[in-house]
CSV table of C-alpha atoms and ligand atoms in Angstrom, one decimal:
chain,number,residue,atom,x,y,z
A,1,MET,CA,-2.8,173.5,50.7
A,2,THR,CA,-1.5,170.4,49.1
A,3,GLN,CA,-1.9,171.1,44.6
A,4,THR,CA,-4.6,168.3,45.5
A,5,GLN,CA,-6.8,170.0,47.6
A,6,GLN,CA,-6.7,173.3,45.5
A,7,ILE,CA,-7.6,171.5,42.2
A,8,PRO,CA,-11.5,172.2,41.7
A,9,SER,CA,-13.9,170.0,40.2
A,10,ILE,CA,-17.1,170.1,37.9
A,11,GLN,CA,-20.2,168.8,38.1
A,12,LEU,CA,-21.2,166.7,35.8
A,13,ASN,CA,-24.8,166.5,34.3
A,14,ASP,CA,-25.6,162.9,35.9
A,15,GLY,CA,-24.4,164.8,39.3
A,16,VAL,CA,-20.4,162.8,38.6
A,17,GLU,CA,-18.3,165.7,40.1
A,18,ILE,CA,-14.9,165.1,37.8
A,19,PRO,CA,-11.6,166.5,38.7
A,20,GLN,CA,-11.1,169.7,36.4
A,21,LEU,CA,-7.7,169.2,36.0
A,22,GLY,CA,-6.4,165.4,34.5
A,23,PHE,CA,-2.9,163.9,33.0
A,24,GLY,CA,-3.3,162.1,29.6
A,25,VAL,CA,-1.3,158.8,28.1
A,26,PHE,CA,-1.1,159.9,24.8
A,27,GLN,CA,1.7,159.0,22.9
A,28,VAL,CA,2.9,156.9,26.7
A,29,PRO,CA,5.5,154.4,25.6
A,30,PRO,CA,2.9,151.4,27.3
A,31,LYS,CA,6.8,150.6,29.2
A,32,ASP,CA,6.7,153.9,30.2
A,33,THR,CA,3.6,154.6,31.1
A,34,GLU,CA,3.5,153.1,34.9
A,35,GLN,CA,6.2,155.9,36.2
A,36,ALA,CA,4.8,157.9,34.0
A,37,VAL,CA,1.3,157.6,36.1
A,38,THR,CA,3.1,156.9,39.9
A,39,LEU,CA,4.8,161.1,39.2
A,40,ALA,CA,1.5,162.3,38.2
A,41,LEU,CA,-0.2,161.0,41.2
A,42,GLU,CA,2.5,161.9,43.1
A,43,ALA,CA,2.5,165.4,42.2
A,44,GLY,CA,-1.5,165.6,43.5
A,45,TYR,CA,-3.6,164.6,39.4
A,46,ARG,CA,-5.7,162.4,40.9
A,47,HIS,CA,-8.0,162.1,37.1
A,48,ILE,CA,-6.1,160.1,34.1
A,49,ASP,CA,-7.1,160.1,30.8
A,50,THR,CA,-6.0,156.9,28.9
A,51,ALA,CA,-8.5,154.5,25.8
A,52,ALA,CA,-7.4,151.2,24.2
A,53,ALA,CA,-6.2,152.5,21.6
A,54,TYR,CA,-3.3,154.3,23.4
A,55,ARG,CA,-2.1,150.7,24.2
A,56,ASN,CA,-1.3,151.5,27.9
A,57,GLU,CA,-4.2,151.1,30.1
A,58,GLU,CA,-2.1,148.0,31.7
A,59,GLY,CA,0.5,151.0,32.8
A,60,VAL,CA,-2.0,153.0,34.3
A,61,GLY,CA,-4.1,150.7,36.6
A,62,ARG,CA,-0.3,149.5,37.3
A,63,ALA,CA,0.4,152.6,39.0
A,64,ILE,CA,-2.6,153.9,40.5
A,65,ASP,CA,-2.9,150.1,42.2
A,66,ALA,CA,0.6,150.5,43.5
A,67,SER,CA,-0.5,154.0,44.2
A,68,GLY,CA,-1.6,153.4,48.1
A,69,LEU,CA,-5.0,155.2,47.2
A,70,ARG,CA,-8.0,154.2,47.1
A,71,ARG,CA,-9.6,153.2,43.4
A,72,ASP,CA,-12.4,156.0,44.3
A,73,GLU,CA,-10.0,158.9,45.1
A,74,VAL,CA,-8.9,158.8,41.4
A,75,PHE,CA,-10.4,159.0,38.6
A,76,LEU,CA,-10.3,157.5,35.4
A,77,THR,CA,-11.3,158.1,32.4
A,78,THR,CA,-11.0,155.3,29.1
A,79,LYS,CA,-12.6,154.7,25.7
A,80,VAL,CA,-13.8,152.6,23.0
A,81,PHE,CA,-12.5,153.2,19.6
A,82,ASN,CA,-13.7,152.8,16.5
A,83,HIS,CA,-13.1,149.6,15.3
A,84,ASP,CA,-15.3,148.4,18.5
A,85,HIS,CA,-19.0,150.8,17.5
A,86,GLY,CA,-21.8,148.7,17.2
A,87,ARG,CA,-23.7,146.8,20.4
A,88,ASP,CA,-21.4,143.6,21.1
A,89,ARG,CA,-18.2,144.4,20.2
A,90,THR,CA,-18.5,147.6,22.6
A,91,LEU,CA,-19.9,145.5,25.4
A,92,ARG,CA,-16.3,143.2,24.6
A,93,ALA,CA,-14.1,146.4,23.9
A,94,PHE,CA,-15.1,147.5,27.9
A,95,ASP,CA,-15.0,144.1,29.7
A,96,GLY,CA,-11.0,144.4,28.0
A,97,SER,CA,-10.7,147.2,28.7
A,98,LEU,CA,-11.5,147.1,32.9
A,99,GLY,CA,-9.4,143.5,32.4
A,100,ARG,CA,-6.2,145.3,31.0
A,101,LEU,CA,-6.3,148.1,34.1
A,102,GLY,CA,-7.4,145.6,36.6
A,103,PHE,CA,-10.6,147.1,38.3
A,104,ASP,CA,-14.4,146.4,38.1
A,105,PHE,CA,-15.4,149.9,36.8
A,106,VAL,CA,-14.3,153.2,35.4
A,107,ASP,CA,-14.7,157.0,36.6
A,108,LEU,CA,-15.7,157.8,32.8
A,109,TYR,CA,-16.1,155.9,29.4
A,110,LEU,CA,-16.3,157.3,26.2
A,111,ILE,CA,-16.9,157.1,22.0
A,112,HIS,CA,-13.4,158.4,21.0
A,113,TRP,CA,-15.1,159.3,17.9
A,114,PRO,CA,-18.0,158.9,16.3
A,115,VAL,CA,-17.0,157.9,12.7
A,116,PRO,CA,-20.0,158.7,11.2
A,117,THR,CA,-19.4,157.3,7.9
A,118,LYS,CA,-20.1,153.8,10.1
A,119,ASP,CA,-23.3,155.1,11.6
A,120,LEU,CA,-23.1,152.7,14.4
A,121,TYR,CA,-22.6,155.5,17.6
A,122,VAL,CA,-26.0,155.8,18.3
A,123,GLU,CA,-25.9,152.1,18.8
A,124,THR,CA,-22.6,152.5,21.6
A,125,TRP,CA,-23.9,155.3,23.0
A,126,LYS,CA,-26.8,152.8,23.6
A,127,THR,CA,-24.5,150.1,24.7
A,128,LEU,CA,-22.7,152.6,27.1
A,129,GLU,CA,-26.1,154.0,28.9
A,130,GLU,CA,-27.0,150.0,29.5
A,131,LEU,CA,-23.3,149.5,30.8
A,132,HIS,CA,-24.3,153.2,33.3
A,133,ASP,CA,-26.8,151.1,34.2
A,134,ASP,CA,-25.7,148.0,35.3
A,135,GLY,CA,-22.8,150.1,37.7
A,136,ARG,CA,-20.3,149.2,35.7
A,137,ILE,CA,-19.4,153.0,34.5
A,138,ARG,CA,-20.2,156.3,37.2
A,139,SER,CA,-20.7,158.6,34.1
A,140,ILE,CA,-20.8,158.4,30.2
A,141,GLY,CA,-19.7,160.3,27.6
A,142,VAL,CA,-18.2,160.8,24.4
A,143,SER,CA,-15.0,162.5,22.2
A,144,ASN,CA,-14.5,164.5,18.5
A,145,PHE,CA,-17.5,164.9,18.4
A,146,ASN,CA,-19.5,168.0,16.5
A,147,SER,CA,-23.0,169.3,17.1
A,148,ASP,CA,-25.0,168.0,15.0
A,149,HIS,CA,-24.3,164.4,16.8
A,150,LEU,CA,-25.1,165.3,19.9
A,151,GLU,CA,-27.8,166.3,18.2
A,152,ARG,CA,-28.6,163.5,17.3
A,153,LEU,CA,-27.7,161.1,20.3
A,154,GLU,CA,-30.4,163.7,21.4
A,155,ARG,CA,-33.2,162.9,18.8
A,156,GLU,CA,-32.6,158.8,19.5
A,157,ALA,CA,-31.6,158.5,22.9
A,158,SER,CA,-32.4,159.0,26.4
A,159,THR,CA,-29.2,160.7,28.0
A,160,THR,CA,-27.4,163.8,26.9
A,161,PRO,CA,-23.4,163.1,27.1
A,162,SER,CA,-21.6,164.5,30.2
A,163,VAL,CA,-18.7,164.8,28.9
A,164,ASN,CA,-17.1,166.0,25.1
A,165,GLN,CA,-13.5,165.2,24.8
A,166,VAL,CA,-12.7,167.0,22.0
A,167,GLU,CA,-9.4,169.5,20.3
A,168,LEU,CA,-9.9,173.2,22.3
A,169,HIS,CA,-6.2,175.1,22.7
A,170,PRO,CA,-5.5,178.7,22.2
A,171,TYR,CA,-5.0,178.4,17.7
A,172,PHE,CA,-8.5,176.4,17.5
A,173,GLN,CA,-11.2,177.5,20.2
A,174,GLN,CA,-13.9,175.8,19.4
A,175,PRO,CA,-16.1,179.0,20.6
A,176,GLU,CA,-18.8,177.6,19.0
A,177,LEU,CA,-18.9,174.2,20.3
A,178,ARG,CA,-18.3,175.4,23.5
A,179,SER,CA,-21.5,177.6,23.4
A,180,PHE,CA,-23.7,174.3,22.0
A,181,HIS,CA,-22.2,172.2,24.9
A,182,ALA,CA,-23.1,174.9,27.5
A,183,GLU,CA,-26.1,175.2,26.4
A,184,HIS,CA,-27.5,171.4,26.5
A,185,GLY,CA,-25.4,171.0,29.5
A,186,VAL,CA,-22.5,168.7,28.2
A,187,ALA,CA,-18.8,169.5,29.9
A,188,THR,CA,-16.3,170.8,27.6
A,189,GLU,CA,-13.2,168.9,27.7
A,190,ALA,CA,-10.2,169.9,25.8
A,191,TRP,CA,-7.7,167.6,24.2
A,192,SER,CA,-4.1,168.8,23.5
A,193,PRO,CA,-4.1,171.5,25.4
A,194,LEU,CA,-0.9,172.7,25.4
A,195,GLY,CA,-1.6,172.5,21.1
A,196,GLN,CA,0.8,169.2,21.6
A,197,GLY,CA,3.5,171.7,23.0
A,198,TYR,CA,4.0,174.0,19.6
A,199,GLU,CA,1.7,176.7,20.8
A,200,ILE,CA,4.5,177.3,23.8
A,201,GLY,CA,6.2,179.5,22.3
A,202,ASP,CA,3.3,182.4,21.2
A,203,ASP,CA,4.9,185.2,21.9
A,204,THR,CA,1.7,186.4,23.4
A,205,ILE,CA,1.4,183.9,25.7
A,206,GLY,CA,5.4,184.3,26.6
A,207,THR,CA,4.6,188.3,27.2
A,208,ILE,CA,1.6,186.7,29.9
A,209,ALA,CA,3.6,184.5,31.3
A,210,SER,CA,6.6,186.9,32.2
A,211,GLY,CA,3.8,189.1,33.8
A,212,HIS,CA,2.7,186.7,36.0
A,213,ASP,CA,5.9,185.0,37.0
A,214,LYS,CA,5.2,181.7,35.9
A,215,THR,CA,5.7,179.5,32.0
A,216,PRO,CA,3.7,179.6,29.2
A,217,ALA,CA,2.0,175.5,29.8
A,218,GLN,CA,0.6,177.3,32.9
A,219,VAL,CA,-1.1,180.9,31.3
A,220,ILE,CA,-2.7,178.4,28.8
A,221,LEU,CA,-3.5,175.8,31.5
A,222,ARG,CA,-5.1,178.3,33.9
A,223,TRP,CA,-6.6,179.7,30.5
A,224,HIS,CA,-8.5,176.4,30.5
A,225,LEU,CA,-9.2,176.1,33.5
A,226,GLN,CA,-10.7,179.8,34.5
A,227,LEU,CA,-12.9,179.2,30.2
A,228,GLY,CA,-14.1,176.4,32.9
A,229,ASN,CA,-12.5,173.4,30.2
A,230,VAL,CA,-11.6,170.0,31.6
A,231,VAL,CA,-7.6,170.2,30.6
A,232,ILE,CA,-5.8,167.0,30.5
A,233,PRO,CA,-2.2,167.5,30.0
A,234,LYS,CA,0.7,164.8,29.1
A,235,SER,CA,4.3,165.1,29.4
A,236,VAL,CA,6.7,162.3,30.4
A,237,THR,CA,9.1,164.8,32.0
A,238,PRO,CA,8.6,165.3,35.7
A,239,GLU,CA,9.7,168.8,35.7
A,240,ARG,CA,6.6,169.3,33.3
A,241,ILE,CA,4.3,166.7,35.2
A,242,ARG,CA,4.5,168.6,38.5
A,243,GLU,CA,4.6,172.4,36.4
A,244,ASN,CA,1.6,171.4,34.7
A,245,ILE,CA,-0.5,171.0,38.6
A,246,ASP,CA,1.3,174.7,39.5
A,247,LEU,CA,-1.9,176.7,39.0
A,248,PHE,CA,-3.0,177.4,41.7
A,249,ASP,CA,-1.4,180.3,42.6
A,250,PHE,CA,-2.4,183.1,40.4
A,251,GLU,CA,-5.2,184.4,38.0
A,252,LEU,CA,-5.6,185.9,34.3
A,253,SER,CA,-7.0,188.6,34.3
A,254,HIS,CA,-10.0,189.8,31.9
A,255,GLU,CA,-7.0,191.2,29.6
A,256,ASP,CA,-5.2,188.8,29.4
A,257,MET,CA,-7.9,186.2,28.8
A,258,ASP,CA,-9.4,188.0,25.6
A,259,ARG,CA,-5.9,188.7,24.2
A,260,ILE,CA,-5.0,185.1,24.5
A,261,ALA,CA,-9.4,184.4,22.7
A,262,GLN,CA,-8.0,186.7,19.6
A,263,LEU,CA,-5.3,183.6,19.1
A,264,ASP,CA,-7.7,181.6,17.5
A,265,ARG,CA,-6.7,180.5,13.8
A,266,GLY,CA,-9.6,177.9,13.5
A,267,GLU,CA,-6.6,175.8,13.0
A,268,ARG,CA,-7.5,172.0,14.5
A,269,LEU,CA,-4.2,169.5,14.5
A,270,GLY,CA,-5.8,166.5,14.4
A,271,PRO,CA,-8.5,164.9,12.1
A,272,ASP,CA,-11.6,166.3,11.4
A,273,PRO,CA,-14.4,164.2,13.5
A,274,ALA,CA,-17.0,164.3,10.4
A,275,THR,CA,-14.2,162.3,9.1
A,276,PHE,CA,-11.8,160.1,10.5
A,277,GLU,CA,-12.3,156.6,10.7
A,278,ALA,CA,-9.1,155.4,11.9
A,279,PRO,CA,-9.6,151.3,12.8
B,1,NDP,P1,-0.8,168.1,24.8
B,1,NDP,O1,-1.4,169.5,24.4
B,1,NDP,O2,-1.3,167.9,26.4
B,1,NDP,O3,1.2,168.1,24.2
B,1,NDP,C1,2.1,167.4,24.7
B,1,NDP,C2,3.3,167.5,24.8
B,1,NDP,O4,3.7,168.8,25.2
B,1,NDP,C3,4.1,166.7,24.3
B,1,NDP,O5,4.6,166.8,23.7
B,1,NDP,C4,5.0,167.1,25.9
B,1,NDP,O6,6.5,166.8,26.4
B,1,NDP,C5,4.7,168.8,25.9
B,1,NDP,N1,4.3,168.8,26.9
B,1,NDP,C6,4.0,168.8,28.3
B,1,NDP,N2,3.8,170.1,29.0
B,1,NDP,C7,5.2,170.5,28.7
B,1,NDP,C8,5.1,172.3,29.3
B,1,NDP,N3,5.4,172.1,30.7
B,1,NDP,N4,6.0,172.7,28.4
B,1,NDP,C9,7.0,172.8,27.6
B,1,NDP,N5,6.2,171.1,26.9
B,1,NDP,C10,5.0,170.3,28.0
B,1,NDP,O7,-0.9,167.5,23.7
B,1,NDP,P2,-2.0,165.8,24.2
B,1,NDP,O8,-2.5,165.6,22.4
B,1,NDP,O9,-0.6,164.9,24.6
B,1,NDP,O10,-3.1,166.2,24.5
B,1,NDP,C11,-2.9,165.3,26.0
B,1,NDP,C12,-4.0,164.5,26.1
B,1,NDP,O11,-5.8,164.6,25.7
B,1,NDP,C13,-3.7,163.2,25.5
B,1,NDP,O12,-2.8,162.5,25.9
B,1,NDP,C14,-4.7,162.6,25.3
B,1,NDP,O13,-5.6,161.6,26.9
B,1,NDP,C15,-6.5,163.2,25.4
B,1,NDP,N6,-6.5,163.1,23.4
B,1,NDP,C16,-7.5,163.3,23.6
B,1,NDP,C17,-7.7,162.8,21.8
B,1,NDP,C18,-9.2,162.1,21.9
B,1,NDP,O14,-9.3,162.4,20.0
B,1,NDP,N7,-9.7,161.7,22.5
B,1,NDP,C19,-6.4,162.9,21.2
B,1,NDP,C20,-5.6,163.5,21.6
B,1,NDP,C21,-5.8,163.5,23.1
B,1,NDP,P3,7.0,165.4,26.9
B,1,NDP,O15,5.5,164.5,27.3
B,1,NDP,O16,8.0,165.0,26.4
B,1,NDP,O17,7.4,166.5,28.4
């Protein structure tokens, strides 16, 4: 079986299937993006995570276009950034993303951050609902939303986000938010799943990895998959791109999972969504 065939999918609350493993391109420089995404598609990834804020949507689109794959064989996510909240700006931002990607739809469109100080995320969400109804987005979701932001959408809008993409890695496991997602039918997608590479040196992870004859990165990614998270590791290094998809020939035991659960320190690497408002 190829790696692609082994990647499980998760059914979202709108019936759309998302490959549980994707390839993230935050901080991949625009000039290197086409090559990195091409390597990822060759390695078997069929899910790419970009954002308008990453300024590399063009390279993602070119790589998919040149891959020989049909557009519907690749699950593509992009995001509306903080300065584009509100109906008119969101509609323009979405058109801009589609233009840069070079496609006429995306699979998943996310509100990148809630920016509660602007108090426009409900209006922005309703705009995503419109775009979804028009058939230009297959599935709509959010990123960096806390449970209170999600509860407000539930009260004031008609659909529940299919996905919440949040910071999540062994040192920041977000157990309460994951439980909230499970109760409300929202898929958990983990950003910085490897702790931006820092957690690869953790002793416990290293010991578990040796026991399975796998690498620490593979153990962390396997832990995410077994928790049910969608996971989107980033790498520009060809061997690591291949390493991070080679996850389907081993399984972590309950004991391994428990040991990793104990590594949680509740420490964020990124900004706090309750206050982050970068334009
Ligand atoms: P990751 O946890 O994916 O870590 C990436 C870092 O780990 C890079 O420095 C990479 O190095 C290194 N690395 C990758 N694989 C390995 C490996 N097998 N062994 C050793 N080192 C490795 O962090 P990111 O912050 O990039 O998060 C992943 C994706 O999540 C982003 O690309 C983006 O798509 C998304 N994201 C979303 C956010 C949001 O607000 N919604 C915020 C942040 C990220 P190298 O590239 O040099 O190989």
